[in-house]
Short mmCIF file of C-alpha atoms and ligand atoms in Angstrom, two decimals:
data_model
loop_
_atom_site.label_atom_id
_atom_site.label_comp_id
_atom_site.label_asym_id
_atom_site.label_seq_id
_atom_site.Cartn_x
_atom_site.Cartn_y
_atom_site.Cartn_z
CA UNK A 1 0.06 -0.04 0.01
CA UNK A 2 1.37 3.41 -0.86
CA UNK A 3 1.60 5.98 1.94
CA UNK A 4 -1.20 8.18 0.45
CA UNK A 5 -3.75 5.38 0.15
CA UNK A 6 -2.75 4.22 3.64
CA UNK A 7 -3.22 7.59 5.14
CA UNK A 8 -6.71 7.80 3.67
CA UNK A 9 -7.50 4.28 4.84
CA UNK A 10 -6.15 4.93 8.38
CA UNK A 11 -7.84 8.21 8.52
CA UNK A 12 -11.18 6.43 7.92
CA UNK A 13 -10.44 3.68 10.39
CA UNK A 14 -9.34 6.15 13.08
CA UNK A 15 -5.69 6.82 13.84
CA UNK A 16 -5.92 5.85 17.48
CA UNK A 17 -4.44 2.48 16.67
CA UNK A 18 -0.93 3.97 16.07
CA UNK A 19 1.83 2.92 18.23
CA UNK A 20 3.26 5.77 20.23
CA UNK A 21 6.71 6.45 19.25
CA UNK A 22 9.21 9.09 18.27
CA UNK A 23 7.57 9.85 14.99
CA UNK A 24 4.03 9.43 16.14
CA UNK A 25 1.72 10.97 13.66
CA UNK A 26 4.06 10.22 10.88
CA UNK A 27 1.72 7.57 9.59
CA UNK A 28 4.11 4.49 10.02
CA UNK A 29 2.29 1.58 8.32
CA UNK A 30 2.35 -0.90 11.06
CA UNK A 31 3.75 -1.41 14.67
CA UNK A 32 6.98 -2.76 13.31
CA UNK A 33 7.49 -0.63 10.10
CA UNK A 34 10.17 2.01 10.00
CA UNK A 35 9.32 5.66 9.09
CA UNK A 36 10.77 6.51 5.62
CA UNK A 37 11.66 10.02 4.44
CA UNK A 38 13.76 12.27 2.30
CA UNK A 39 15.53 15.51 2.29
CA UNK A 40 13.57 18.42 0.57
CA UNK A 41 15.05 20.99 -1.70
CA UNK A 42 13.29 24.34 -1.07
CA UNK A 43 13.18 25.45 -4.68
CA UNK A 44 11.22 22.75 -6.34
CA UNK A 45 9.09 22.55 -3.33
CA UNK A 46 7.76 25.97 -4.20
CA UNK A 47 7.55 25.33 -8.01
CA UNK A 48 7.22 21.64 -8.89
CA UNK A 49 3.87 20.09 -8.19
CA UNK A 50 5.11 16.58 -9.15
CA UNK A 51 7.84 16.82 -6.63
CA UNK A 52 5.40 17.73 -3.78
CA UNK A 53 3.19 14.76 -5.03
CA UNK A 54 6.20 12.43 -4.92
CA UNK A 55 7.02 13.49 -1.31
CA UNK A 56 3.39 13.07 -0.17
CA UNK A 57 3.14 9.70 -1.82
CA UNK A 58 6.34 8.17 -0.59
CA UNK A 59 7.38 9.97 2.70
CA UNK A 60 6.44 9.79 6.49
CA UNK A 61 9.37 12.17 7.18
CA UNK A 62 11.03 15.25 5.67
CA UNK A 63 14.15 17.21 6.41
CA UNK A 64 15.28 20.36 4.86
CA UNK A 65 18.37 19.99 2.47
CA UNK A 66 19.11 23.46 3.71
CA UNK A 67 17.14 26.18 5.45
CA UNK A 68 18.16 25.30 9.17
CA UNK A 69 21.79 25.56 8.42
CA UNK A 70 23.51 28.68 9.90
CA UNK A 71 24.20 30.10 6.40
CA UNK A 72 20.61 30.05 5.48
CA UNK A 73 19.18 30.95 8.92
CA UNK A 74 21.63 33.58 10.27
CA UNK A 75 22.60 36.02 7.57
CA UNK A 76 23.67 38.36 10.33
CA UNK A 77 24.28 37.93 14.19
CA UNK A 78 20.78 39.51 14.98
CA UNK A 79 18.83 37.80 12.12
CA UNK A 80 16.97 34.37 12.20
CA UNK A 81 15.32 33.79 8.87
CA UNK A 82 12.83 31.05 9.22
CA UNK A 83 11.14 31.20 5.72
CA UNK A 84 12.49 27.73 4.53
CA UNK A 85 11.94 25.60 7.60
CA UNK A 86 8.47 27.22 8.11
CA UNK A 87 7.57 26.40 4.52
CA UNK A 88 8.64 22.87 4.90
CA UNK A 89 7.04 22.19 8.42
CA UNK A 90 3.78 23.70 7.07
CA UNK A 91 3.98 21.20 4.15
CA UNK A 92 4.78 18.37 6.37
CA UNK A 93 2.03 19.03 8.84
CA UNK A 94 -0.49 19.56 6.22
CA UNK A 95 0.23 16.20 4.68
CA UNK A 96 0.70 14.03 7.88
CA UNK A 97 4.49 13.93 7.87
CA UNK A 98 7.02 14.87 10.51
CA UNK A 99 10.09 17.08 9.96
CA UNK A 100 13.61 16.32 11.27
CA UNK A 101 15.92 19.19 11.93
CA UNK A 102 19.20 19.48 10.16
CA UNK A 103 21.52 20.70 11.62
CA UNK A 104 22.81 22.80 14.72
CA UNK A 105 26.51 22.62 14.93
CA UNK A 106 28.54 21.94 11.65
CA UNK A 107 31.83 23.24 10.25
CA UNK A 108 30.25 23.99 7.00
CA UNK A 109 27.47 26.14 5.49
CA UNK A 110 28.42 28.90 7.86
CA UNK A 111 27.84 32.62 7.32
CA UNK A 112 31.14 34.67 7.28
CA UNK A 113 30.36 36.57 10.38
CA UNK A 114 29.96 33.35 12.36
CA UNK A 115 33.44 32.04 11.04
CA UNK A 116 34.96 35.12 12.87
CA UNK A 117 33.80 33.95 16.33
CA UNK A 118 36.71 33.90 18.68
CA UNK A 119 37.39 32.54 22.06
CA UNK A 120 35.57 30.33 24.40
CA UNK A 121 33.09 32.85 25.91
CA UNK A 122 31.99 34.28 22.54
CA UNK A 123 31.87 30.92 20.70
CA UNK A 124 29.95 29.06 23.35
CA UNK A 125 27.46 31.91 24.00
CA UNK A 126 26.68 32.10 20.30
CA UNK A 127 26.36 28.39 19.95
CA UNK A 128 24.16 28.18 22.96
CA UNK A 129 21.86 31.12 21.97
CA UNK A 130 21.49 29.66 18.41
CA UNK A 131 20.40 26.25 19.68
CA UNK A 132 18.06 27.61 22.37
CA UNK A 133 16.35 29.96 19.81
CA UNK A 134 15.99 27.65 16.97
CA UNK A 135 15.15 24.33 18.88
CA UNK A 136 12.88 26.32 21.30
CA UNK A 137 11.07 27.78 18.37
CA UNK A 138 10.17 24.34 17.03
CA UNK A 139 9.81 22.72 20.37
CA UNK A 140 7.41 19.78 20.26
CA UNK A 141 7.11 20.08 16.39
CA UNK A 142 10.46 18.66 15.34
CA UNK A 143 10.91 15.35 17.13
CA UNK A 144 14.55 14.66 16.04
CA UNK A 145 17.57 16.91 15.47
CA UNK A 146 20.94 16.28 13.86
CA UNK A 147 22.53 18.20 16.75
CA UNK A 148 26.11 17.86 15.73
CA UNK A 149 27.07 17.20 12.12
CA UNK A 150 30.33 15.51 10.81
CA UNK A 151 32.31 15.91 14.07
CA UNK A 152 35.06 13.46 12.57
CA UNK A 153 37.96 14.82 10.59
CA UNK A 154 38.50 13.63 7.02
CA UNK A 155 41.99 14.66 6.11
CA UNK A 156 44.21 11.81 6.59
CA UNK A 157 44.48 8.21 7.95
CA UNK A 158 44.15 9.41 11.55
CA UNK A 159 40.54 10.26 12.26
CA UNK A 160 40.27 12.86 15.13
CA UNK A 161 37.99 15.87 15.83
CA UNK A 162 37.14 17.95 12.73
CA UNK A 163 38.55 21.52 12.72
CA UNK A 164 35.71 24.04 12.83
CA UNK A 165 34.84 27.34 14.36
CA UNK A 166 33.31 25.33 17.33
CA UNK A 167 36.23 22.95 17.89
CA UNK A 168 38.98 25.58 17.50
CA UNK A 169 37.64 27.52 20.46
CA UNK A 170 36.01 24.90 22.51
CA UNK A 171 37.70 21.53 21.51
CA UNK A 172 35.51 18.42 21.86
CA UNK A 173 33.44 20.21 24.49
CA UNK A 174 31.51 21.90 21.76
CA UNK A 175 29.73 18.58 21.27
CA UNK A 176 28.70 18.44 24.93
CA UNK A 177 27.54 21.99 24.98
CA UNK A 178 25.48 21.46 21.80
CA UNK A 179 23.78 18.49 23.18
CA UNK A 180 23.05 19.78 26.61
CA UNK A 181 21.64 23.10 25.26
CA UNK A 182 19.31 21.07 22.76
CA UNK A 183 18.23 18.79 25.48
CA UNK A 184 17.29 21.91 27.67
CA UNK A 185 15.53 23.51 24.73
CA UNK A 186 13.31 20.43 23.99
CA UNK A 187 13.45 17.64 26.47
CA UNK A 188 11.56 15.22 24.26
CA UNK A 189 13.43 15.46 20.90
CA UNK A 190 15.70 12.74 19.73
CA UNK A 191 19.17 14.26 19.68
CA UNK A 192 21.40 12.76 17.08
CA UNK A 193 25.13 12.90 16.15
CA UNK A 194 25.27 12.48 12.38
CA UNK A 195 28.29 11.49 10.30
CA UNK A 196 29.47 9.79 7.10
CA UNK A 197 32.02 7.32 5.87
CA UNK A 198 31.05 4.65 8.40
CA UNK A 199 29.70 1.92 6.07
CA UNK A 200 32.49 0.65 3.65
CA UNK A 201 34.93 -2.10 3.52
CA UNK A 202 37.90 0.09 3.50
CA UNK A 203 40.71 1.03 5.99
CA UNK A 204 39.41 4.52 6.07
CA UNK A 205 35.86 3.53 6.96
CA UNK A 206 37.10 1.11 9.37
CA UNK A 207 39.12 3.88 11.19
CA UNK A 208 36.10 6.11 11.06
CA UNK A 209 33.87 3.54 12.79
CA UNK A 210 36.60 3.15 15.52
CA UNK A 211 36.88 6.92 16.06
CA UNK A 212 33.05 7.29 16.18
CA UNK A 213 32.83 4.60 18.75
CA UNK A 214 35.47 6.14 20.79
CA UNK A 215 33.89 9.52 20.61
CA UNK A 216 30.44 8.00 21.67
CA UNK A 217 32.20 6.37 24.68
CA UNK A 218 33.63 9.53 25.92
CA UNK A 219 30.29 11.20 25.46
CA UNK A 220 28.47 8.58 27.37
CA UNK A 221 31.22 8.69 30.14
CA UNK A 222 30.54 12.53 30.40
CA UNK A 223 26.70 12.02 30.47
CA UNK A 224 26.10 13.92 27.23
CA UNK A 225 22.59 13.48 26.29
CA UNK A 226 23.06 11.96 22.77
CA UNK A 227 20.30 9.51 21.93
CA UNK A 228 21.27 8.27 18.52
CA UNK A 229 23.81 7.94 15.81
CA UNK A 230 22.80 8.97 12.29
CA UNK A 231 24.46 7.17 9.50
CA UNK A 232 24.43 9.76 6.72
CA UNK A 233 25.03 6.86 4.29
CA UNK A 234 26.26 8.72 1.14
CA UNK A 235 27.42 5.28 -0.13
CA UNK A 236 30.32 5.26 -2.61
CA UNK A 237 28.98 3.10 -5.30
CA UNK A 238 32.31 1.58 -6.09
CA UNK A 239 32.91 0.40 -2.51
CA UNK A 240 31.48 -2.77 -0.91
CA UNK A 241 29.49 -2.28 2.27
CA UNK A 242 31.29 -4.22 5.11
CA UNK A 243 28.08 -5.97 6.25
CA UNK A 244 29.75 -7.85 9.20
CA UNK A 245 31.68 -4.84 10.52
CA UNK A 246 28.64 -2.56 10.15
CA UNK A 247 26.45 -4.94 12.13
CA UNK A 248 29.17 -5.31 14.84
CA UNK A 249 29.48 -1.51 14.93
CA UNK A 250 25.70 -1.09 15.29
CA UNK A 251 25.67 -3.61 18.01
CA UNK A 252 28.55 -1.59 19.85
CA UNK A 253 26.55 1.53 19.42
CA UNK A 254 23.39 -0.11 20.70
CA UNK A 255 25.41 -1.36 23.72
CA UNK A 256 26.13 2.21 24.59
CA UNK A 257 22.28 2.74 24.92
CA UNK A 258 22.07 4.57 21.62
CA UNK A 259 19.61 4.16 18.78
CA UNK A 260 20.66 4.39 15.15
CA UNK A 261 19.03 5.85 12.04
CA UNK A 262 19.85 6.53 8.42
CA UNK A 263 19.77 10.22 7.65
CA UNK A 264 20.97 10.94 4.23
CA UNK A 265 20.99 7.72 2.19
CA UNK A 266 22.16 7.85 -1.50
CA UNK A 267 24.58 6.24 -3.78
CA UNK A 268 27.56 8.21 -5.25
CA UNK A 269 27.51 6.71 -8.69
CA UNK A 270 30.21 8.63 -10.62
CA UNK A 271 32.49 5.61 -10.78
CA UNK A 272 29.77 3.08 -11.58
CA UNK A 273 28.99 1.79 -15.21
CA UNK A 274 27.07 4.09 -17.53
CA UNK A 275 24.26 1.48 -18.27
CA UNK A 276 21.26 2.60 -16.22
CA UNK A 277 20.17 -0.88 -15.51
CA UNK A 278 23.56 -2.04 -14.29
CA UNK A 279 24.02 1.04 -12.28
CA UNK A 280 20.68 1.06 -10.65
CA UNK A 281 21.13 -2.67 -9.61
CA UNK A 282 24.60 -1.95 -7.93
CA UNK A 283 22.99 1.11 -6.21
CA UNK A 284 20.14 -1.11 -4.81
CA UNK A 285 22.60 -3.77 -3.79
CA UNK A 286 24.63 -1.15 -1.71
CA UNK A 287 21.49 0.19 -0.16
CA UNK A 288 20.24 -3.36 0.64
CA UNK A 289 23.46 -4.32 2.25
CA UNK A 290 23.62 -1.36 4.49
CA UNK A 291 19.91 -1.62 5.69
CA UNK A 292 20.34 -5.38 5.92
CA UNK A 293 23.50 -5.03 8.10
CA UNK A 294 21.66 -2.59 10.48
CA UNK A 295 18.37 -4.67 10.49
CA UNK A 296 20.26 -7.73 11.50
CA UNK A 297 20.94 -6.07 14.68
CA UNK A 298 18.19 -3.57 15.47
CA UNK A 299 15.39 -1.57 13.97
CA UNK A 300 16.67 2.04 12.93
CA UNK A 301 14.33 4.76 14.32
CA UNK A 302 13.94 6.03 10.69
CA UNK A 303 15.42 5.87 7.14
CA UNK A 304 15.85 9.07 5.05
CA UNK A 305 17.38 9.43 1.66
CA UNK A 306 18.98 12.74 0.65
CA UNK A 307 16.40 13.65 -1.94
CA UNK A 308 13.70 11.75 -3.35
CA UNK A 309 14.39 12.07 -7.23
CA UNK A 310 17.50 12.02 -9.35
CA UNK A 311 16.08 15.38 -10.68
CA UNK A 312 17.26 17.20 -7.56
CA UNK A 313 20.30 15.93 -6.14
CA UNK A 314 23.56 17.46 -4.50
CA UNK A 315 25.73 14.54 -6.07
CA UNK A 316 26.81 16.33 -9.26
CA UNK A 317 28.11 19.26 -7.29
CA UNK A 318 31.00 17.01 -6.13
CA UNK A 319 30.75 13.91 -8.15
CA UNK A 320 29.62 14.61 -11.75
CA UNK A 321 30.19 11.80 -14.05
CA UNK A 322 33.02 12.26 -16.64
CA UNK A 323 30.96 10.49 -19.35
CA UNK A 324 28.28 13.18 -19.46
CA UNK A 325 25.52 10.92 -18.13
CA UNK A 326 23.37 12.30 -15.29
CA UNK A 327 23.95 10.98 -11.75
CA UNK A 328 21.31 8.51 -10.43
CA UNK A 329 21.83 8.43 -6.63
CA UNK A 330 18.19 8.26 -5.56
CA UNK A 331 15.19 6.06 -5.21
CA UNK A 332 13.11 7.73 -7.96
CA UNK A 333 14.38 8.64 -11.36
CA UNK A 334 14.20 12.07 -12.77
CA UNK A 335 10.62 11.37 -14.06
CA UNK A 336 9.67 10.15 -10.60
CA UNK A 337 9.53 6.50 -11.69
CA UNK A 338 10.48 3.99 -8.89
CA UNK A 339 13.92 2.50 -9.23
CA UNK A 340 15.20 -0.74 -7.79
CA UNK A 341 16.51 1.28 -4.80
CA UNK A 342 13.03 2.24 -3.86
CA UNK A 343 11.83 -1.35 -3.94
CA UNK A 344 14.85 -2.25 -1.76
CA UNK A 345 14.15 0.44 0.73
CA UNK A 346 10.37 -0.35 0.88
CA UNK A 347 11.03 -3.95 1.53
CA UNK A 348 13.53 -3.09 4.39
CA UNK A 349 11.33 -0.41 6.18
CA UNK A 350 8.15 -2.68 5.87
CA UNK A 351 9.59 -5.95 6.94
CA UNK A 352 11.47 -5.05 10.14
O1 G3I B 401 20.96 29.49 -2.17
C1 G3I B 401 22.04 29.78 -3.07
C2 G3I B 401 21.58 30.48 -4.32
O2 G3I B 401 21.15 31.73 -3.92
C3 G3I B 401 22.68 30.56 -5.30
O3 G3I B 401 22.23 31.17 -6.53
C4 G3I B 401 23.21 29.22 -5.64
C5 G3I B 401 24.55 29.30 -6.54
O4 G3I B 401 25.53 28.38 -6.26
O5 G3I B 401 23.66 28.58 -4.47
C6 G3I B 401 22.64 28.36 -3.59
O6 G3I B 401 23.16 27.78 -2.44
C7 G3I B 401 23.46 26.49 -2.55
C8 G3I B 401 22.64 25.65 -1.55
O7 G3I B 401 23.08 24.27 -1.47
C9 G3I B 401 21.08 25.65 -1.97
O8 G3I B 401 21.05 24.85 -3.16
C10 G3I B 401 25.02 26.29 -2.07
O9 G3I B 401 25.87 26.94 -3.11
C11 G3I B 401 25.26 24.94 -2.06
O10 G3I B 401 26.65 24.85 -1.37
C12 G3I B 401 24.35 24.19 -1.00
O11 G3I B 401 24.84 22.85 -1.09
C13 G3I B 401 24.42 22.00 -0.04
C14 G3I B 401 25.44 21.55 0.92
O12 G3I B 401 25.00 20.50 1.73
C15 G3I B 401 26.03 22.72 1.74
O13 G3I B 401 25.11 23.17 2.50
C16 G3I B 401 23.51 20.83 -0.65
O14 G3I B 401 22.35 21.34 -1.40
C17 G3I B 401 23.24 19.73 0.35
O15 G3I B 401 22.59 18.77 -0.30
C18 G3I B 401 24.36 19.34 1.23
O16 G3I B 401 24.00 18.57 2.20
C19 G3I B 401 24.93 17.95 2.91
C20 G3I B 401 24.48 17.77 4.31
O17 G3I B 401 23.96 19.02 4.77
C21 G3I B 401 25.48 17.13 5.18
N1 G3I B 401 25.91 15.80 4.54
C22 G3I B 401 26.40 15.94 3.36
C23 G3I B 401 25.36 16.52 2.42
C24 G3I B 401 25.79 16.44 0.94
O18 G3I B 401 26.86 17.31 0.77
#
């Protein structure tokens, strides 16, 4: 059953049957099914009716591809521009979906003025005020936040703390501060630490899994209120998923008392064969391997792709194909037709 049919049928039957959970009201299709969603691009949300229709048809959850990032929200120290997130949450709520929040503390998508923040006092004050203001504004309406995004470095074989305006003044403590402030601003929201490069059968990915686990252990030892690890899961199409190691990693994360979810799933296909059928099959296989590795251990609290259609995707910004063919990283093709990846995702989220 498609989400739209289901919402109608469920509405008629009365929604009181729903399991109470994190994304309550997001119309999960059974007690055991996993809410599915996608990142939304603000441009086509306003102009492309087919895009809106696809989101309504397929998604229980949405997250802004931008809009809540500092660069979008904070053009100057005194301004908070809520146009994009307000537009998205209005769309979500009108269509029975929930919105996730992305993101509160990241090194990238920062306005110039915020990159000039200096010293412990100024930097922590600004980070806290931002989180109190933004999380507070959507308190009770955004059930899950990517509080800290991409905390791990990515510039060599040793994985450490990523350099940012936050870490340069506050060190790792910026993570503690961000989570404590978010927790105080909305005691009921799921607070997520979100990162990429945790899935592949490569030395680099293995080092990132180790570094993330070490970080999560330190956060646990300091009583930092992190509730879940988000696998961004921008899966490099030419790298195998290390199913055993991902399962072991998920199991270690669960042992720390944390949930997991998939926040930005897509397949980076610049190195994959040109042939669409072949390419789509490999992409679906990667997605199936990742979701399978997680599901072997636990039920992720949500699965979201970073976009819904190949028509609107960030992938060619960094990973344009050299043969001139368009990228195909997402579950629907550019004409909103379901690809094998969508069938794999549906099976995984329905059957858990
Ligand atoms: O809004 C401006 C527009 O006014 C201007 O004309 C245009 C010209 O380049 O740029 C527009 O801004 C772009 C923005 O996306 C909105 O489309 C930025 O240049 C561009 O850098 C920005 O890219 C986003 C990127 O994060 C940086 O914020 C991507 O759409 C978005 O998909 C990407 O998402 C990240 C996640 O947040 C974190 N994980 C990785 C993921 C993919 O890179």
